[in-house]
XYZ file of C-alpha atoms in Angstrom:
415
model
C 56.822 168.432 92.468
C 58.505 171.635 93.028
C 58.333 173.544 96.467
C 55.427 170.851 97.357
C 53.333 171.762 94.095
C 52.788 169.559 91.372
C 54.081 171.070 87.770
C 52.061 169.804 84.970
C 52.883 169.970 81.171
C 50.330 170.596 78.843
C 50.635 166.904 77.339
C 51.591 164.982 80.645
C 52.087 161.222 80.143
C 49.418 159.440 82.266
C 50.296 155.838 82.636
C 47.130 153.489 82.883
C 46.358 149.925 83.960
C 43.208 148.531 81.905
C 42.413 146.087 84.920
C 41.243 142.561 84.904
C 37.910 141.482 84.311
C 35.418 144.655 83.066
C 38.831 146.596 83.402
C 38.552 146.302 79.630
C 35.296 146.913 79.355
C 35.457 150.855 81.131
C 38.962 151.746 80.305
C 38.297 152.841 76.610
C 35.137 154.352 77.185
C 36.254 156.194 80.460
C 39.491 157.711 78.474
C 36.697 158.680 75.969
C 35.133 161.336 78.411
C 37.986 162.673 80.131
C 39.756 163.216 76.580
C 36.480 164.591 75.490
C 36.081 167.265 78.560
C 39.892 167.960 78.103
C 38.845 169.163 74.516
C 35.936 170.900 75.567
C 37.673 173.060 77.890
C 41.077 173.593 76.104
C 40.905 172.513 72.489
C 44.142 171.073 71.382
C 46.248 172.968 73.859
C 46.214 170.438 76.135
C 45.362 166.661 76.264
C 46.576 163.611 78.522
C 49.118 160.990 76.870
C 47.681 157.461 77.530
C 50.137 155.431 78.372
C 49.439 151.804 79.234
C 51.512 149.407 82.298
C 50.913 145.840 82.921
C 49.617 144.704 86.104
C 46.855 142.102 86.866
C 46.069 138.637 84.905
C 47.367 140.152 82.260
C 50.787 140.941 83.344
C 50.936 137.857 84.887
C 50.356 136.070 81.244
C 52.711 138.510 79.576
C 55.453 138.060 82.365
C 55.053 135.734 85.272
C 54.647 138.890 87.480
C 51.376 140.399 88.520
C 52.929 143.544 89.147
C 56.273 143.881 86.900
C 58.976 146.424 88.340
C 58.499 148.716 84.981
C 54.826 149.347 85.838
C 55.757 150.844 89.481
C 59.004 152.808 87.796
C 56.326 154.464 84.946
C 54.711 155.367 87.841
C 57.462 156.898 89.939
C 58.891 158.431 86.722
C 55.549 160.432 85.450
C 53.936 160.654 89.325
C 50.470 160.528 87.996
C 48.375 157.395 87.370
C 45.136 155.682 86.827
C 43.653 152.186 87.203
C 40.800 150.141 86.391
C 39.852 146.913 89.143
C 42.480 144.691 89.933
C 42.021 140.966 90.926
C 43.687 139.418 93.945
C 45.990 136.194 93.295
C 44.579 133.756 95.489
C 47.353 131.415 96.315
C 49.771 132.824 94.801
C 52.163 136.390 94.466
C 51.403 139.602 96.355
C 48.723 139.068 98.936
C 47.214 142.152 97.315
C 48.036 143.793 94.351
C 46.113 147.186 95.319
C 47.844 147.766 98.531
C 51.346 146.645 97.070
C 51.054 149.852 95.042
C 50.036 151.794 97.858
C 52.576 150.374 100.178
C 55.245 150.750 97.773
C 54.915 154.000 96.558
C 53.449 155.259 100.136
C 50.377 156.350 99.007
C 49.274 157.200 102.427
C 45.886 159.299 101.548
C 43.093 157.048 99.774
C 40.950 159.914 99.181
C 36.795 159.350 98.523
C 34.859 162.100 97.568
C 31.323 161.407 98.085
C 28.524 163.707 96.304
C 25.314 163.190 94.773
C 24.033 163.510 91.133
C 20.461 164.367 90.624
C 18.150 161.494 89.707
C 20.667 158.533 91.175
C 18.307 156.181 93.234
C 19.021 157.132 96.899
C 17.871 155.540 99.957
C 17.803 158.647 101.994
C 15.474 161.704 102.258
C 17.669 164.268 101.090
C 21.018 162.634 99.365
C 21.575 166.223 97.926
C 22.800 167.250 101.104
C 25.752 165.081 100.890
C 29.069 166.465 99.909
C 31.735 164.779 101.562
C 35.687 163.802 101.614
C 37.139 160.840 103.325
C 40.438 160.689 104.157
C 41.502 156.921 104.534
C 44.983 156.429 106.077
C 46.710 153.855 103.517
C 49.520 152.524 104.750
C 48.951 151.387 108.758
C 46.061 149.848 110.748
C 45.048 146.914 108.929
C 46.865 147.461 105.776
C 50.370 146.702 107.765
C 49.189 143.449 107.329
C 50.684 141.735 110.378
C 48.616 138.594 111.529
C 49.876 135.547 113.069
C 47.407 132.233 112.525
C 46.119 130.145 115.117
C 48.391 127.367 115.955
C 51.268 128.642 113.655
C 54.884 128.797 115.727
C 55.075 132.483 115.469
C 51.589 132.746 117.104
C 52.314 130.585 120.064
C 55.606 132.678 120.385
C 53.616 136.111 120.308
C 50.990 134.630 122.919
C 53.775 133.222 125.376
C 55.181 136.806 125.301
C 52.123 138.518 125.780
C 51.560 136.520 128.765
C 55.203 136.344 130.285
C 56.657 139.487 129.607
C 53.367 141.843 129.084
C 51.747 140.086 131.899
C 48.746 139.868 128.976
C 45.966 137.607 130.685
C 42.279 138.695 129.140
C 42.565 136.673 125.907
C 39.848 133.834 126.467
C 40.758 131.157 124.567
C 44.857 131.644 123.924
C 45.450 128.133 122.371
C 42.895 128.907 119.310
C 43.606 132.653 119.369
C 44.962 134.118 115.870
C 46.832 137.453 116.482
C 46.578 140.670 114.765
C 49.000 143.684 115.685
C 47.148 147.069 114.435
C 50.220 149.743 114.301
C 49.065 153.446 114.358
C 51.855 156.384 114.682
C 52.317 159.569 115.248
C 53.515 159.914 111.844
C 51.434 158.400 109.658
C 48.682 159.661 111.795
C 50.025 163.596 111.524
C 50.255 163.901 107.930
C 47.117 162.267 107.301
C 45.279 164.802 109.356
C 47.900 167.847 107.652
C 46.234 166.665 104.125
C 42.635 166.861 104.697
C 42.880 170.021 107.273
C 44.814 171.830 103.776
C 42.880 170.343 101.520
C 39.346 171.796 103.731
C 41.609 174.928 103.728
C 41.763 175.330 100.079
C 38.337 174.551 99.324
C 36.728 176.571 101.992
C 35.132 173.618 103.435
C 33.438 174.111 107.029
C 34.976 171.166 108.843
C 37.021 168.051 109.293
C 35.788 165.569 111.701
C 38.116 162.780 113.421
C 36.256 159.333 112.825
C 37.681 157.202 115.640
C 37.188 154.641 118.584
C 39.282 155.994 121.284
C 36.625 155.252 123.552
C 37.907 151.294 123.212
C 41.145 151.519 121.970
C 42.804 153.977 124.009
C 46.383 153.958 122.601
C 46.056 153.529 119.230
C 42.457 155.118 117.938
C 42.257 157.418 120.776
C 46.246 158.475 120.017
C 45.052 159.533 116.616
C 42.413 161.527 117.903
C 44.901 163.055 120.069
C 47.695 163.530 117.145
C 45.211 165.261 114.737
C 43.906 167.675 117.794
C 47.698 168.560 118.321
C 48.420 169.140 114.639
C 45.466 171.279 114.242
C 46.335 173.803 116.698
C 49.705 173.510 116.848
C 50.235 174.202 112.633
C 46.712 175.750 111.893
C 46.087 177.665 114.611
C 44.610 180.824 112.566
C 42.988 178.930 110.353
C 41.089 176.095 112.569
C 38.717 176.149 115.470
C 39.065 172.819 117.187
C 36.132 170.823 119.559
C 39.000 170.293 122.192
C 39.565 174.014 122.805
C 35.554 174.700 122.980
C 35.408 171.782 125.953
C 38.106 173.389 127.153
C 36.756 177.167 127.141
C 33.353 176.108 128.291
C 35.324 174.198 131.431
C 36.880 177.020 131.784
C 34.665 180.289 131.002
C 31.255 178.773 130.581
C 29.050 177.574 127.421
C 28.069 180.909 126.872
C 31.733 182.479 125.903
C 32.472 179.412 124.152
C 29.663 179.651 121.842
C 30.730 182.577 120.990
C 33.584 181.727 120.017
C 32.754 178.802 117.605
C 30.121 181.336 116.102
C 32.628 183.901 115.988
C 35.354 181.042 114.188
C 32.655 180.022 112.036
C 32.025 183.463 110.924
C 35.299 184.277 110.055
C 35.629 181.282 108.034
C 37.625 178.894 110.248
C 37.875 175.065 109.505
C 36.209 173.490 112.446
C 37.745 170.370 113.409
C 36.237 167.957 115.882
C 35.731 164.292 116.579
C 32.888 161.245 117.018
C 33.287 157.557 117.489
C 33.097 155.304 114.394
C 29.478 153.664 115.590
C 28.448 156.911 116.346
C 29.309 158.583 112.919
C 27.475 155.609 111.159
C 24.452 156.814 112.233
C 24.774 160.348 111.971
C 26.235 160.273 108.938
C 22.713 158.689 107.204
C 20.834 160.825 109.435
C 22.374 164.329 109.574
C 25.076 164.316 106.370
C 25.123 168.258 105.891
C 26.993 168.432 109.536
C 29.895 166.155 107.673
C 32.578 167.733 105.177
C 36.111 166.031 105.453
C 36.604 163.163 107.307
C 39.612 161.719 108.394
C 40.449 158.302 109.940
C 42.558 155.099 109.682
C 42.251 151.774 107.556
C 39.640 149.983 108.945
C 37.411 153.129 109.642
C 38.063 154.622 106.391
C 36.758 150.746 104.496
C 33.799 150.854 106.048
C 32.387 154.451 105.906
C 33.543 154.756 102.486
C 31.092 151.940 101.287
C 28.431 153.284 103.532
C 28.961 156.770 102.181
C 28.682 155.485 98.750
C 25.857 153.291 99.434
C 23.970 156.907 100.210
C 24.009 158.400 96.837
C 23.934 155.438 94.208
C 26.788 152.540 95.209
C 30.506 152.140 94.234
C 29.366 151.846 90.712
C 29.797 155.481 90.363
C 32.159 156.120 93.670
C 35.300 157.360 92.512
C 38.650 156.849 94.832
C 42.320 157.916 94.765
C 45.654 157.095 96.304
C 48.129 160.356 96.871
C 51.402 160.865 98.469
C 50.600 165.012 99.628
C 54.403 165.161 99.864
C 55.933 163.520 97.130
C 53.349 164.201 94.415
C 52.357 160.467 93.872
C 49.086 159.554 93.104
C 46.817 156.794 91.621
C 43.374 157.193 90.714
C 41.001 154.102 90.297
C 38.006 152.511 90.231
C 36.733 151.523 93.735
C 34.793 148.458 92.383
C 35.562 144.817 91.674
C 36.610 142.815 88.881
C 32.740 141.633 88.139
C 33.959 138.455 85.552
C 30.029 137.490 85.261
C 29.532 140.489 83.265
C 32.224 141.240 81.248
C 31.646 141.428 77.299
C 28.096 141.674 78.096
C 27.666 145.739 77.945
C 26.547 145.908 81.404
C 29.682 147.586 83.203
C 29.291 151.217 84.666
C 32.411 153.230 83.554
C 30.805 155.971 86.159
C 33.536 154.889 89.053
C 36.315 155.156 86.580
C 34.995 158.204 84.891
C 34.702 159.737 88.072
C 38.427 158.669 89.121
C 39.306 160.123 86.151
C 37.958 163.580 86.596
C 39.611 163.540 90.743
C 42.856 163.067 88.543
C 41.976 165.962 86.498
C 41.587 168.679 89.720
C 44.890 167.041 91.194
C 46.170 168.256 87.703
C 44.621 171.077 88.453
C 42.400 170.975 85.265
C 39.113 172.143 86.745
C 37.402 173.089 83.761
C 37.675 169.639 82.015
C 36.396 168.064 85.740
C 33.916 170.310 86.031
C 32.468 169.486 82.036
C 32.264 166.149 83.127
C 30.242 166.917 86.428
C 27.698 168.966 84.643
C 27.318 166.439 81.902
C 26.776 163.395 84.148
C 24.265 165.476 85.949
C 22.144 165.641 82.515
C 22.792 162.433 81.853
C 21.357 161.216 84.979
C 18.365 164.079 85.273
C 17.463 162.243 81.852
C 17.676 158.651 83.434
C 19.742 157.111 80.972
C 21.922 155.390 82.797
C 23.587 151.462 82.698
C 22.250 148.105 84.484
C 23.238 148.331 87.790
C 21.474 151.142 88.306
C 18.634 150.710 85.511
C 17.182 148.003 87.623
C 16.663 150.729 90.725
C 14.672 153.211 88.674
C 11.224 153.754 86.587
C 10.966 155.029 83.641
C 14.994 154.794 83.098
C 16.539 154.116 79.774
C 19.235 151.162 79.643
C 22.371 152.069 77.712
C 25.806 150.097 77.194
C 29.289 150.811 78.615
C 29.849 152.489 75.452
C 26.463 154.230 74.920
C 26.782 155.134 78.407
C 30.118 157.087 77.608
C 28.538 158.355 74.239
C 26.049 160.772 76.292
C 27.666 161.587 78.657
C 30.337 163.502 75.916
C 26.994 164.178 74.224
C 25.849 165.967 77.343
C 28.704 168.528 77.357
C 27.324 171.583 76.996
């Protein structure tokens, strides 16, 4: 990173975890593609260095660690990354192995594009209207992972404090009550909201919309609300139109003036930023996706709409995700899927999640051409229905390929 920009070599290193389970199975295939587009577009000026880390069962075999201290320094050393699923130790180790990376390395964006390619099975009316960007806060919320078990000392301690010195009384039954604290700052809440106003910026996208329940919890979802609303006018000012300051001119002036002032903002181009409770954006979201661009809200928020969003135009199989540090240059791309042990071997894996991670890591790069060869091949590759088993058994008249075969047209496809 120099002066907050990240400075790419034509060969950069690009360390990789193959994953457990079908890890192994879409790794190879998916490094096929991306080195294939990176051809296509720039011939042997430029290609990415595959460099593999241990992490997973297999690191664990190899080491006794699942997640050995010279995978996270190949990661601090060359900044950019990729990953295929990782499984969870139960019983053992790191309670997760996928938020120990983002933890450690304070990857505080996990970053979902959402979009649709033509002839995916969709189970709404128009899924080409869907073209959206969640921004998932990474490291708070849920993900501090502070929780306190029923019965446990140090949950009996945390109730008798609530109740003496909070003067807590509305928890109905404290003696079987487990305890979770959900931390949300200023902080972490501010330079979430900084990264996907910039990044609507410099994409000329229409608007970023607060996903929040502020309406419940006042002091920690509603505070975010209230942090992003500040940042936006208080660092974007010429560039944003916010929701707050049209409530506040129609209080003020009258619906009439402020209408014409968000036409007048969207005219020139302004990112319109504005908010909706979580329940709320469920719905809309399915029914009225076109009025959605980049969304931004914490953990728990973020889980859910991101599996819902992906749901919309063809599952996780082929949702791609990302974990980036805006400010230090960090970033991890990955498949968004499970570990799926029933299947591997068998030829059924969808590479189209990792494929897809792949090409996000190739516009952080800022390698647009090779992303965008991948985009337009996947989109004949799925106009032709040829597609893998997940989502062979959703359409008629589709033709089932392999993992491999899978990866074979879509190169094939790049025209």
């Amino acid at each position: 990173m120099v002066d907050g920009h990240l400075v790419v070599p034509d060969f950069p290193v690009i360390p990789f975890i193959e994953g457990d389970g079908i890890g192994k199975d879409i790794t190879g295939p998916s490094q096929m593609v991306l080195d294939a587009a990176v051809k296509k577009a720039y011939g042997d000026s430029r290609s990415l260095v595959w460099k593999e880390v241990p992490a997973g069962k297999k690191a664990y075999e190899q080491t006794g660690e699942h997640l050995p201290q010279q995978t996270l320094e190949a990661f601090r050393e060359y900044l950019v990354g990729i990953k295929g699923p990782l499984e969870t130790p139960v019983g053992v180790g790191i309670r997760s192995l996928n938020v120990a990376l983002r933890q450690t390395l304070d990857l505080f964006v996990c970053m979902r594009p959402v979009r649709w390619f033509k002839g995916v099975p969709s189970p709404i009316r128009f899924p080409d209207r869907v073209d959206m960007h969640i921004f998932r806060e990474n490291t708070e919320d849920i993900y501090a992972g502070i929780e306190f078990m029923a019965g446990s000392e140090k949950a009996e301690k945390l109730r008798k404090f609530m109740e003496t010195e909070l003067g807590v009384d509305q928890v109905r039954f404290p003696e079987s009550t487990s305890y979770g604290v959900k931390p949300i700052s200023k902080e972490g809440s501010e330079r979430l909201v900084r990264a996907a106003i910039r990044f609507a910026i410099e994409r000329k996208l229409p608007s970023v919309t607060l996903v929040h329940k502020g309406n419940i919890m006042k002091f920690t979802e509603g505070a975010f609300k209230n942090y992003g609303y500040d940042l936006a006018e208080e660092e974007f000012g010429g560039h944003v139109f916010t929701w707050r300051q049209y409530e506040k001119i129609k209080k003020e002036k009258g619906k009439a003036e402020a209408d014409d002032l968000l036409a007048e903002a969207q005219r020139m181009r302004k990112v319109i930023i504005k908010d909706v409770i979580t329940d709320a954006f469920l719905q809309e979201s399915l029914l009225h996706p076109f009025d959605y661009s980049v969304i931004a809200t914490m953990n728990l928020n973020g889980d859910y709409i991101s599996d819902q969003l992906a749901a919309m135009v063809g599952g996780i199989g082929i949702s791609p995700g990302a974990n980036i540090n805006y400010d230090s240059g960090y970033a991890i791309f990955e498949a968004t899927h499970g570990t799926a042990p029933n299947i591997v071997g068998t030829g059924k894996a969808n590479p189209g999640s990792l494929i897809l991670s792949g090409v996000m890591m190739l516009e952080y790069l800022g390698w647009n051409e090779a992303a965008e060869h991948v985009y337009d091949a996947l989109d004949h590759t799925f106009s032709k229905r040829k597609v893998t088993y997940d989502l062979y058994s959703q359409m008629e008249g589709a033709t089932l390929l392999t993992t491999d075969e899978f990866a074979q047209e879509i190169i094939g496809n790049m025209h």
